[in-house]
CSV table of C-alpha atoms and ligand atoms in Angstrom, one decimal:
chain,number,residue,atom,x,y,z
A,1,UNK,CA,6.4,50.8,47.3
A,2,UNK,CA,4.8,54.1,47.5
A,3,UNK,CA,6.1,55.5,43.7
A,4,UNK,CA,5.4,52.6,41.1
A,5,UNK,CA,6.9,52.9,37.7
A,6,UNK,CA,4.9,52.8,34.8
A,7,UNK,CA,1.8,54.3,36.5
A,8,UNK,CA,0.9,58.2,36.6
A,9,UNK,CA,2.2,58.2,40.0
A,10,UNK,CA,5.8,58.0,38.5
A,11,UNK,CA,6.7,61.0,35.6
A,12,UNK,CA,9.8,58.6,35.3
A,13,UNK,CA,10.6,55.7,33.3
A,14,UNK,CA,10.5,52.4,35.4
A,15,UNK,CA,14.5,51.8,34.5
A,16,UNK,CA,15.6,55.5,35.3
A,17,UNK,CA,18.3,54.2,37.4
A,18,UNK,CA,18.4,50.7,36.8
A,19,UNK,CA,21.8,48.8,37.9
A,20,UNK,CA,22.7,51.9,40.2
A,21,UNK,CA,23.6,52.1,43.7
A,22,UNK,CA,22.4,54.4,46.4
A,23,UNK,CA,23.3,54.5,50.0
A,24,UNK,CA,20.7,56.4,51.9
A,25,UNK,CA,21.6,57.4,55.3
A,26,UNK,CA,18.6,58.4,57.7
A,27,UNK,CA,16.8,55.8,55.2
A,28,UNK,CA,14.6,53.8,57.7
A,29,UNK,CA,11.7,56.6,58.0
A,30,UNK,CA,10.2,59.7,56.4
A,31,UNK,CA,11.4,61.2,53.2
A,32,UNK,CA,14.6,59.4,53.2
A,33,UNK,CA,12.6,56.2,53.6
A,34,UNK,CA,10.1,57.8,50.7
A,35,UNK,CA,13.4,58.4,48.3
A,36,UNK,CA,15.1,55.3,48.9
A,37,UNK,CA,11.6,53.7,47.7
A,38,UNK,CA,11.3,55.7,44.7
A,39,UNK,CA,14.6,54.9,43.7
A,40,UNK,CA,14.3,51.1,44.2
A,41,UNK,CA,11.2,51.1,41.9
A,42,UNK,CA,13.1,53.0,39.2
A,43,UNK,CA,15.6,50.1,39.7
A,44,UNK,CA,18.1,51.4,41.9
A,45,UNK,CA,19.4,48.7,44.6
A,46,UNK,CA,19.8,50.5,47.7
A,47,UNK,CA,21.4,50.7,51.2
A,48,UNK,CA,19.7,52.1,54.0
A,49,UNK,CA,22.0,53.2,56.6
A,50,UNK,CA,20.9,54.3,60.2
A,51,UNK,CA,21.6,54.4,63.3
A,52,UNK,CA,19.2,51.9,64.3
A,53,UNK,CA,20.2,48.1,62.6
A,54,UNK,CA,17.1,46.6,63.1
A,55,UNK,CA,14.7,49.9,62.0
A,56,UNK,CA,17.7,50.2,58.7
A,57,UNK,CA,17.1,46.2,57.9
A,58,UNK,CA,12.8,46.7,58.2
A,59,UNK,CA,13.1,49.2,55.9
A,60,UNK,CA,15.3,47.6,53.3
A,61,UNK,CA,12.9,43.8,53.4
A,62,UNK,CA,10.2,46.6,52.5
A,63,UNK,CA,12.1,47.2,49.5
A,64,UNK,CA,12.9,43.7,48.8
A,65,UNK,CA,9.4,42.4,49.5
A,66,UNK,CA,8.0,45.1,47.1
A,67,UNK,CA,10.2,43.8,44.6
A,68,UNK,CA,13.6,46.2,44.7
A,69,UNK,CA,17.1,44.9,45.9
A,70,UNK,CA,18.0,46.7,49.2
A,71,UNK,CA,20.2,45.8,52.7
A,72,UNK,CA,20.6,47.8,55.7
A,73,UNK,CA,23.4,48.6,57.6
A,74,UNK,CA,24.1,50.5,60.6
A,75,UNK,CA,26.2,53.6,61.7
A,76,UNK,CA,25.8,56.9,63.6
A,77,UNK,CA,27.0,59.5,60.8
A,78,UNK,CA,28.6,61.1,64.2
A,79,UNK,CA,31.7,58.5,64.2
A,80,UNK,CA,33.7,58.2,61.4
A,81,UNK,CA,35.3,55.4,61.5
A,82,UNK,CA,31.9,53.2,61.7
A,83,UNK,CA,30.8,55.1,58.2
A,84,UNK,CA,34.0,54.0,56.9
A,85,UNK,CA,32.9,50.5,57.8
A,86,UNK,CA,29.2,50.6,56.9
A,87,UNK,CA,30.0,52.6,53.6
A,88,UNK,CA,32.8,49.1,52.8
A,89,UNK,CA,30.4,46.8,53.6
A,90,UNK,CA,27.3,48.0,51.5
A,91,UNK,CA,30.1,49.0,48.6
A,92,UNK,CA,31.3,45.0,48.8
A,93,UNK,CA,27.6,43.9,49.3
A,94,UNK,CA,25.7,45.7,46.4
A,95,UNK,CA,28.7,47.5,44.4
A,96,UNK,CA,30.6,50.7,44.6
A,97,UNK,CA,27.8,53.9,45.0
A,98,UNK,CA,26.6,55.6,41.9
A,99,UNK,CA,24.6,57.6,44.5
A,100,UNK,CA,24.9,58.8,48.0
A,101,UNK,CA,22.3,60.1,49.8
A,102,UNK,CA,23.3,62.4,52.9
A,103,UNK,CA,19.4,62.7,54.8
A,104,UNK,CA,20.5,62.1,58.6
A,105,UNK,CA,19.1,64.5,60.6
A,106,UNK,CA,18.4,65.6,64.4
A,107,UNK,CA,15.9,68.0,65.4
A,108,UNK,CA,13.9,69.2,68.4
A,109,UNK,CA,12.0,72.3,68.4
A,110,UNK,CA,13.4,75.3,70.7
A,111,UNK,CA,14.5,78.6,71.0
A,112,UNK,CA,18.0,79.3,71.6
A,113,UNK,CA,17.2,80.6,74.9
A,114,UNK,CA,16.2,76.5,75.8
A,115,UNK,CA,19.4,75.1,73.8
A,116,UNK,CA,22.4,73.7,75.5
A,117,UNK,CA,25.5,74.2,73.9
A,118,UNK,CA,25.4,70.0,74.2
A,119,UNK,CA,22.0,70.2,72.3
A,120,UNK,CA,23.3,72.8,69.9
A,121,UNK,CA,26.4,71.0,69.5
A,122,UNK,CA,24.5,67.5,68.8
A,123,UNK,CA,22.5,68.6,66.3
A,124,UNK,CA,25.4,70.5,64.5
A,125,UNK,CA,27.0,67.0,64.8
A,126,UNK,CA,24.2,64.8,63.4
A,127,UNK,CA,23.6,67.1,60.3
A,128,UNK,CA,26.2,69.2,59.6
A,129,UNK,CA,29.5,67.0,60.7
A,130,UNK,CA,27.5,64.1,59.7
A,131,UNK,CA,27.1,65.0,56.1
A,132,UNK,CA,30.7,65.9,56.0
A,133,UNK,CA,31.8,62.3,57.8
A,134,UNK,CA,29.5,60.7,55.1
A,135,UNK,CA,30.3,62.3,51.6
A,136,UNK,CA,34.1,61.5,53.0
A,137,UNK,CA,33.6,57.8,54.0
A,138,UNK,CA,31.5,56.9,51.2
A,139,UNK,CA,33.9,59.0,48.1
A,140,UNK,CA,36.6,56.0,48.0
A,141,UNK,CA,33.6,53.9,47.0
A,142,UNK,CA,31.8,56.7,44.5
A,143,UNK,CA,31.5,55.9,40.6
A,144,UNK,CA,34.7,58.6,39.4
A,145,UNK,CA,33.0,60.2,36.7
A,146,UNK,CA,29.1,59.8,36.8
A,147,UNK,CA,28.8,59.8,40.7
A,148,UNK,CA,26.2,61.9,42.2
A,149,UNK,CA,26.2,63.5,45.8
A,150,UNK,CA,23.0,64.9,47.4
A,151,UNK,CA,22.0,66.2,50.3
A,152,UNK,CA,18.9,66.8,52.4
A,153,UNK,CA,19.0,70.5,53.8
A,154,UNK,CA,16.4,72.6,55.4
A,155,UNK,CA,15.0,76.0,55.6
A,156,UNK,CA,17.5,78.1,54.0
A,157,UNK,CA,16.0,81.3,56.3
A,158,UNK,CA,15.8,82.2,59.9
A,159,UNK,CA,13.2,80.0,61.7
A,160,UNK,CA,12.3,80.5,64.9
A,161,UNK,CA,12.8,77.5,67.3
A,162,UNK,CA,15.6,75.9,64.8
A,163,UNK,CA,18.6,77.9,65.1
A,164,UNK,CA,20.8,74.8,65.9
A,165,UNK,CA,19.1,73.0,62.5
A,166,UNK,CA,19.3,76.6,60.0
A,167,UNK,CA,23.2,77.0,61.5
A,168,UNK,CA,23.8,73.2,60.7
A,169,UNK,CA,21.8,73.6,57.2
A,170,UNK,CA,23.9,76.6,55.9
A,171,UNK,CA,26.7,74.6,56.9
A,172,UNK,CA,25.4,72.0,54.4
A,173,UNK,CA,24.8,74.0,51.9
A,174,UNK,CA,27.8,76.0,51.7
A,175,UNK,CA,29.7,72.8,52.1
A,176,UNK,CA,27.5,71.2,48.6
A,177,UNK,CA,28.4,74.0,47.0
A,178,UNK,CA,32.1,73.7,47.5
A,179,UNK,CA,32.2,70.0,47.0
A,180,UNK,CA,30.6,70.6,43.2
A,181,UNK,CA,33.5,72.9,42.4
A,182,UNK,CA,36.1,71.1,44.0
A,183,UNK,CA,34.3,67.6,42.7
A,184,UNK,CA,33.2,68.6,39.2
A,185,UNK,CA,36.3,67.7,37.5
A,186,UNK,CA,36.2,64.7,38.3
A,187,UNK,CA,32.7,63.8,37.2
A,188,UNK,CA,31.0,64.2,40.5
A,189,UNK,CA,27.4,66.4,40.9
A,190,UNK,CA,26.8,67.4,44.1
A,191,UNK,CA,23.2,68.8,44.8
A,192,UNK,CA,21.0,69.6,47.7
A,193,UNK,CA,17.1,69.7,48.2
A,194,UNK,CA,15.3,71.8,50.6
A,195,UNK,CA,11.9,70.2,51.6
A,196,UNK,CA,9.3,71.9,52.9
A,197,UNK,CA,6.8,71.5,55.3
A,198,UNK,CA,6.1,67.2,54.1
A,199,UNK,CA,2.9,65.6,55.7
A,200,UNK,CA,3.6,62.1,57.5
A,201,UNK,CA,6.9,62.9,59.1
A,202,UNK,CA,8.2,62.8,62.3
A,203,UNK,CA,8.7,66.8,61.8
A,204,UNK,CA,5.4,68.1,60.9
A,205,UNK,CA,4.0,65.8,64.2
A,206,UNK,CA,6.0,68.1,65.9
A,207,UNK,CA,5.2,71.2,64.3
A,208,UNK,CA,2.2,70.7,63.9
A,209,UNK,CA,0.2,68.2,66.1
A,210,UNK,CA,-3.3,69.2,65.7
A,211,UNK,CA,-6.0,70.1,63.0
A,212,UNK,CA,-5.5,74.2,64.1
A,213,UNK,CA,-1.8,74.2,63.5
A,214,UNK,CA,-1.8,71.9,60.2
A,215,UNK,CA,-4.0,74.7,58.9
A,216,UNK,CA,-1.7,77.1,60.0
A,217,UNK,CA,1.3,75.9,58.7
A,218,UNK,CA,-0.9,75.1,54.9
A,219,UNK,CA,-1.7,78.8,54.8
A,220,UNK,CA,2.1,79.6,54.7
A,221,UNK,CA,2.8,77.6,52.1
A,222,UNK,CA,1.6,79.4,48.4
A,223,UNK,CA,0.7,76.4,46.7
A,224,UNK,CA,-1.8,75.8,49.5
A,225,UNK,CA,-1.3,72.2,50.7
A,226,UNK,CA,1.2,70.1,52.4
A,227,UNK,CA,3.9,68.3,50.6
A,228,UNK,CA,4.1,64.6,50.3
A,229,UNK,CA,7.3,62.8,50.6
A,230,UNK,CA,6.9,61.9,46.7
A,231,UNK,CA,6.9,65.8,46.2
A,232,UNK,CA,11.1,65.4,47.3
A,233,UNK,CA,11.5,61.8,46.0
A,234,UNK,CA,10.6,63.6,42.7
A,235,UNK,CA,12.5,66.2,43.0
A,236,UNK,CA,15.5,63.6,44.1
A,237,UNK,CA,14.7,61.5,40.9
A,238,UNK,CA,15.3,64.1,38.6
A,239,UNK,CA,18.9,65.6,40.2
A,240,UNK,CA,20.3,62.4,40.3
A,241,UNK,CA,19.0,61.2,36.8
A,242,UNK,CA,21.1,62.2,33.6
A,243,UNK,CA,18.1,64.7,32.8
A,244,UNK,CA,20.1,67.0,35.3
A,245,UNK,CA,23.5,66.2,34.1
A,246,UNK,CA,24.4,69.4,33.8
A,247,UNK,CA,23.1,70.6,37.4
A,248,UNK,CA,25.2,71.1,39.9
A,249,UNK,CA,25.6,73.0,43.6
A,250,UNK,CA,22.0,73.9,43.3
A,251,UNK,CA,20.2,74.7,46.5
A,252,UNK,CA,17.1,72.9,45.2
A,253,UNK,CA,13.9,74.2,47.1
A,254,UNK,CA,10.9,72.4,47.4
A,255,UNK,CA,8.6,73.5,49.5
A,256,UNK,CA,5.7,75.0,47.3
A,257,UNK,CA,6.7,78.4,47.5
A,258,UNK,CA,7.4,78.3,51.2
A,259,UNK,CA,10.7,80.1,51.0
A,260,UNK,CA,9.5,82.8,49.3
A,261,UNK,CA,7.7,84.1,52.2
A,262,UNK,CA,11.1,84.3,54.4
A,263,UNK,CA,10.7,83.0,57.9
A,264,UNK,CA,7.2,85.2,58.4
A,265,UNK,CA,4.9,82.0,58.3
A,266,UNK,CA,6.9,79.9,61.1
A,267,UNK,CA,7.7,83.3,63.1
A,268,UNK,CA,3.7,84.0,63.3
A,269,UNK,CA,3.4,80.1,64.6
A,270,UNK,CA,6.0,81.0,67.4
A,271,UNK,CA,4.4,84.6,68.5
A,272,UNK,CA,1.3,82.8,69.0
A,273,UNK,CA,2.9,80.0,71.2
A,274,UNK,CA,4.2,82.8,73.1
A,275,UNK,CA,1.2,84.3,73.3
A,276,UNK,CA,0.2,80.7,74.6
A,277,UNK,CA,2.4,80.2,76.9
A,278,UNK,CA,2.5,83.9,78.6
A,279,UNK,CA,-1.6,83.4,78.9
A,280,UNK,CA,-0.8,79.7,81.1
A,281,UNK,CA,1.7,81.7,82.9
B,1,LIG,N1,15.0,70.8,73.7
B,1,LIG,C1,16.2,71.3,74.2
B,1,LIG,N2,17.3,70.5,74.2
B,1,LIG,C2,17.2,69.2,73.8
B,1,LIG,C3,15.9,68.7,73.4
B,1,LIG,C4,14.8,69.5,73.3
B,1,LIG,N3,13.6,69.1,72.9
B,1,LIG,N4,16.2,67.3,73.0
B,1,LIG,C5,17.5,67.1,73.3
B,1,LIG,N5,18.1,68.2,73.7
B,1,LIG,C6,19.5,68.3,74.2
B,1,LIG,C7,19.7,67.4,75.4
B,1,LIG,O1,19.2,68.0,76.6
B,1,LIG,C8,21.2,67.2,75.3
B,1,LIG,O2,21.9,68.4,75.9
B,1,LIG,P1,22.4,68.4,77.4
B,1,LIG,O3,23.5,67.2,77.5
B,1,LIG,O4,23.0,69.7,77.6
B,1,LIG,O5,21.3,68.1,78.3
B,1,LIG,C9,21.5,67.3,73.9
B,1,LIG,O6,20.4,67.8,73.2
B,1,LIG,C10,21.8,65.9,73.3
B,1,LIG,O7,20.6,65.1,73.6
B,1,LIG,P2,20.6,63.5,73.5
B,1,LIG,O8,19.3,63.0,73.7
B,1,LIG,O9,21.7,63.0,74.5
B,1,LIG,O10,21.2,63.3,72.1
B,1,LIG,P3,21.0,62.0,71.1
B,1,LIG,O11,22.3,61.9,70.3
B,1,LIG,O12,20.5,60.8,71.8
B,1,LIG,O13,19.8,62.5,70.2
B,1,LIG,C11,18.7,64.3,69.1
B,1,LIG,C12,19.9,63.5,69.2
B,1,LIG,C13,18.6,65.2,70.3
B,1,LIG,C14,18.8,65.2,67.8
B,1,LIG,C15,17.4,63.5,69.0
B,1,LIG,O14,16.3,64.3,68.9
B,1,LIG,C16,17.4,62.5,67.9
B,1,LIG,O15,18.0,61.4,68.0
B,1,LIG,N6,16.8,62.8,66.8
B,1,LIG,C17,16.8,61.9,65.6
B,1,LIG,C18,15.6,61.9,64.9
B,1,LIG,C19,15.1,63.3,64.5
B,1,LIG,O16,15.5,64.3,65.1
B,1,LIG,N7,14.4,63.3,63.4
B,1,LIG,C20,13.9,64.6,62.9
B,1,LIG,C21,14.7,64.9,61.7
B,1,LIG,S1,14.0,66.4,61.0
């Protein structure tokens, strides 16, 4: 497992979360994959669901081999009615869900200009319809009170090249917010983290492919450096531990600072592939 308990890797105790539930969707890679770890080391069983069975079950025998207690199950957060399934079968597998873990995302880089309404209306599916379709399939199975709801968001400012994901993500957020005053009385936190730019993902290979546009992408972020998917696994850690009981509908950014500097960072990446692009033309 990448966060081990008990070691200064981990600022949390080993037991943090021990005999709790998580159901991770979008676990089988990337900082979904990098949370559901962490939370299996701090003794969390966990299900990773995906859209891919066999990718969902590799990723939980990681966790088992390491030591955890995982299973993986499979459903596109698209269609209902197969998260109602997938969300019953992990609930009779492993118990009902102390936590649930909306990180299923869709992404492609391009301008609005290069978006189909399909393409627009895919990704607005995947993340945005697909967070909803999850929280609601997996609440007849939630811990009522003491359940906690998060959510992997993104940006949180205009980005060029990701209008479809920055539409979808306020969608997210606005709806996290609304679900922690609607869900609050019953015992329910709902909470949302915005990573930022997290080295090792499928993302930043397609943001930033080379040594030159690493660097670029580094000097927009004010802490200096890339994240690592422990950086949000952290961050995950804490919202869903009892140290934030009293946290709730928070926007959480982190991103080392990246928001701070708006869109300018990404939107001087884009002028220059335009530059690019009108030079090859
Ligand atoms: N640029 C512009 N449009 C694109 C595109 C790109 N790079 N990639 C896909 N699209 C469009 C397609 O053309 C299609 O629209 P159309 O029918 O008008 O042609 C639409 O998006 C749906 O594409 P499709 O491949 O059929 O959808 P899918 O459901 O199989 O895949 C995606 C969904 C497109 C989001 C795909 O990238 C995906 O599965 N991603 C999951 C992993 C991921 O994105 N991880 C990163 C998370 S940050």
């Amino acid at each position: 497992m990448t966060l081990k308990p008990g070691t200064p890797e981990s600022t949390f105790r080993p037991d943090l979360l021990a005999g709790k539930h998580a159901l991770i969707t979008g676990g089988g890679s990337g900082i979904n994959l990098g949370i559901a770890q962490s939370f299996a080391a701090h003794g969390c069983a966990v299900t990773i669901l995906g859209r891919n069975l066999e990718k969902a079950q590799r990723a939980a025998q990681g966790i088992v081999d390491a030591g955890g207690r995982a299973l993986g199950v499979s459903a596109d957060v698209r269609d209902f009615a197969a998260m109602q399934a997938a969300a019953a079968q992990a609930a009779q597998e492993l118990g009902d869900f102390d936590i649930v873990l909306a990180g299923a995302a869709g992404n492609f880089p391009a301008p609005v200009d290069g978006i189909s309404p399909n393409g627009f209306k895919t990704v607005v599916d995947i993340d945005l319809n697909g967070t909803f379709n999850t929280v609601k399939a997996c609440a007849p199975h939630l811990r009522t009170p003491g359940g906690n709801i998060l959510s992997i968001s993104a940006y949180g400012v205009a980005v060029p090249m990701q209008a479809h994901v920055v539409a979808a993500k306020a969608g997210v957020d606005r709806l996290t917010e609304t679900l922690a005053v609607e869900w609050g009385v019953r015992g329910i936190r709902v909470n949302a983290i915005i990573p930022g730019p997290i080295d090792g993902t499928e993302g930043m290979a397609r943001l930033a492919p080379d040594e030159k546009s690493r660097k670029r992408v580094e000097e927009g972020v004010p802490l200096g450096r890339l994240g690592v998917a422990q950086d949000i696994a952290n961050a995950a850690l804490f919202l869903v531990s009892d140290a934030a009981s009293y946290v709730t509908g928070v926007i959480l950014n982190v991103d080392g600072g990246q928001n701070l500097l708006g869109g300018a960072p990404q939107y001087q990446m884009y002028l220059a592939m335009q530059a690019q692009q009108n030079r090859a033309e």
